[in-house]
Amino acid sequence: MSNLTIENLAGTLQSGNVDGFLGAGKQNVSAPEAPTLRAMQAEGMATPDVSSAGEAAKGFGQMLTESLEKVNEAQISADKSIKELAAGRTKNIHETMLQIENADASLKLMMQVRNKVLDAYKEIMRMQV
């Protein structure tokens, strides 16, 4: 049995090989349903738009990367402030503490986002196809 993925599904439907697709899934589709699938494909109803899903995933990945960069910058800024305070180059302990707390809060938020993404991934992996 072949792996059933979005790419395989889209390729099968676009190539018009509905009969080959019918045997690839876990569910058995009866022969009378094959003409219905062909008719839906001809009308464009069965062809999924995977390009928009790819663009959405790219946007989420880019947003996540930018957020990680901001968290990293906050951590670097807080570390720099701590070193300057310890070296005596700055006397502003309030600004240092604000940067440390900002970095801590952004790191905690990023960890919660990571946990939610992992939970969503695990939930998707538990779904039966």
Short mmCIF file of C-alpha atoms in Angstrom, two decimals:
data_model
loop_
_atom_site.label_atom_id
_atom_site.label_comp_id
_atom_site.label_asym_id
_atom_site.label_seq_id
_atom_site.Cartn_x
_atom_site.Cartn_y
_atom_site.Cartn_z
CA MET A 1 0.00 0.00 0.00
CA SER A 2 1.39 3.43 -0.93
CA ASN A 3 1.69 6.32 1.50
CA LEU A 4 -1.34 8.57 1.41
CA THR A 5 -0.20 12.19 1.58
CA ILE A 6 -1.55 15.52 0.35
CA GLU A 7 1.04 15.59 -2.44
CA ASN A 8 0.12 12.08 -3.59
CA LEU A 9 -3.57 12.94 -3.48
CA ALA A 10 -3.09 16.16 -5.45
CA GLY A 11 -0.87 14.43 -8.03
CA THR A 12 -3.31 11.57 -8.45
CA LEU A 13 -6.29 13.85 -8.87
CA GLN A 14 -4.49 16.17 -11.28
CA SER A 15 -3.22 13.29 -13.41
CA GLY A 16 -6.73 11.89 -13.71
CA ASN A 17 -5.77 8.48 -12.32
CA VAL A 18 -8.80 8.18 -10.07
CA ASP A 19 -8.87 4.39 -10.45
CA GLY A 20 -5.31 4.12 -9.08
CA PHE A 21 -6.25 6.38 -6.22
CA LEU A 22 -9.27 4.30 -5.29
CA GLY A 23 -7.07 1.34 -4.42
CA ALA A 24 -4.51 3.41 -2.50
CA GLY A 25 -6.65 4.41 0.49
CA LYS A 26 -7.67 2.41 3.51
CA GLN A 27 -11.36 2.63 2.69
CA ASN A 28 -12.77 0.64 -0.19
CA VAL A 29 -14.72 2.77 -2.65
CA SER A 30 -17.29 0.96 -4.68
CA ALA A 31 -17.19 1.01 -8.47
CA PRO A 32 -20.34 3.16 -8.85
CA GLU A 33 -18.60 5.97 -6.94
CA ALA A 34 -15.74 6.19 -9.46
CA PRO A 35 -17.80 8.07 -12.11
CA THR A 36 -18.94 10.49 -9.41
CA LEU A 37 -15.33 11.16 -8.47
CA ARG A 38 -14.44 11.70 -12.13
CA ALA A 39 -17.35 14.14 -12.50
CA MET A 40 -16.27 16.04 -9.39
CA GLN A 41 -12.74 16.18 -10.72
CA ALA A 42 -13.94 17.49 -14.08
CA GLU A 43 -15.84 20.26 -12.30
CA GLY A 44 -12.78 21.09 -10.22
CA MET A 45 -14.38 20.16 -6.91
CA ALA A 46 -12.01 17.35 -5.97
CA THR A 47 -8.72 19.08 -6.74
CA PRO A 48 -7.36 20.58 -3.51
CA ASP A 49 -5.52 23.87 -3.64
CA VAL A 50 -2.23 22.84 -2.05
CA SER A 51 -0.44 26.01 -3.15
CA SER A 52 -2.42 28.16 -0.70
CA ALA A 53 -1.68 25.69 2.12
CA GLY A 54 2.02 25.94 1.32
CA GLU A 55 1.90 29.72 1.38
CA ALA A 56 0.09 29.70 4.72
CA ALA A 57 2.67 27.34 6.19
CA LYS A 58 5.45 29.53 4.84
CA GLY A 59 3.87 32.58 6.48
CA PHE A 60 3.55 30.83 9.83
CA GLY A 61 7.13 29.55 9.64
CA GLN A 62 8.39 33.01 8.78
CA MET A 63 6.41 34.54 11.64
CA LEU A 64 7.81 31.95 14.04
CA THR A 65 11.37 32.58 12.84
CA GLU A 66 10.97 36.34 13.29
CA SER A 67 9.61 35.81 16.81
CA LEU A 68 12.56 33.58 17.69
CA GLU A 69 14.94 36.25 16.42
CA LYS A 70 13.24 38.89 18.60
CA VAL A 71 13.47 36.65 21.67
CA ASN A 72 17.14 36.02 20.93
CA GLU A 73 17.78 39.76 20.56
CA ALA A 74 16.06 40.41 23.91
CA GLN A 75 18.23 37.75 25.58
CA ILE A 76 21.41 39.21 24.06
CA SER A 77 20.40 42.73 25.12
CA ALA A 78 19.70 41.56 28.68
CA ASP A 79 23.05 39.77 28.87
CA LYS A 80 24.83 42.86 27.58
CA SER A 81 23.09 45.03 30.20
CA ILE A 82 24.08 42.62 32.98
CA LYS A 83 27.73 42.68 31.86
CA GLU A 84 27.75 46.49 31.67
CA LEU A 85 26.21 46.77 35.14
CA ALA A 86 28.70 44.28 36.58
CA ALA A 87 31.62 46.10 34.95
CA GLY A 88 30.45 49.43 36.35
CA ARG A 89 29.96 51.05 32.94
CA THR A 90 26.32 51.81 33.74
CA LYS A 91 24.59 52.79 36.96
CA ASN A 92 21.02 52.36 35.72
CA ILE A 93 19.88 49.23 37.52
CA HIS A 94 16.23 49.92 36.63
CA GLU A 95 16.88 49.74 32.89
CA THR A 96 18.89 46.55 33.38
CA MET A 97 16.11 44.93 35.38
CA LEU A 98 13.52 45.94 32.77
CA GLN A 99 15.57 44.34 30.01
CA ILE A 100 16.04 41.17 32.06
CA GLU A 101 12.32 40.91 32.80
CA ASN A 102 11.44 41.63 29.18
CA ALA A 103 13.78 38.87 28.02
CA ASP A 104 12.39 36.48 30.63
CA ALA A 105 8.77 37.18 29.67
CA SER A 106 9.46 36.79 25.95
CA LEU A 107 11.30 33.51 26.55
CA LYS A 108 8.43 32.16 28.66
CA LEU A 109 5.93 33.16 25.97
CA MET A 110 8.02 31.47 23.28
CA MET A 111 8.18 28.29 25.36
CA GLN A 112 4.39 28.29 25.66
CA VAL A 113 4.03 28.76 21.91
CA ARG A 114 6.45 25.86 21.37
CA ASN A 115 4.41 23.67 23.73
CA LYS A 116 1.16 24.53 21.93
CA VAL A 117 2.70 23.79 18.53
CA LEU A 118 4.00 20.44 19.77
CA ASP A 119 0.60 19.58 21.27
CA ALA A 120 -1.11 20.43 17.97
CA TYR A 121 1.42 18.30 16.05
CA LYS A 122 0.88 15.36 18.39
CA GLU A 123 -2.89 15.71 18.03
CA ILE A 124 -2.60 15.68 14.24
CA MET A 125 -0.37 12.60 14.37
CA ARG A 126 -2.99 10.80 16.48
CA MET A 127 -5.70 11.36 13.88
CA GLN A 128 -6.72 8.33 11.91
CA VAL A 129 -6.72 8.62 8.14
#
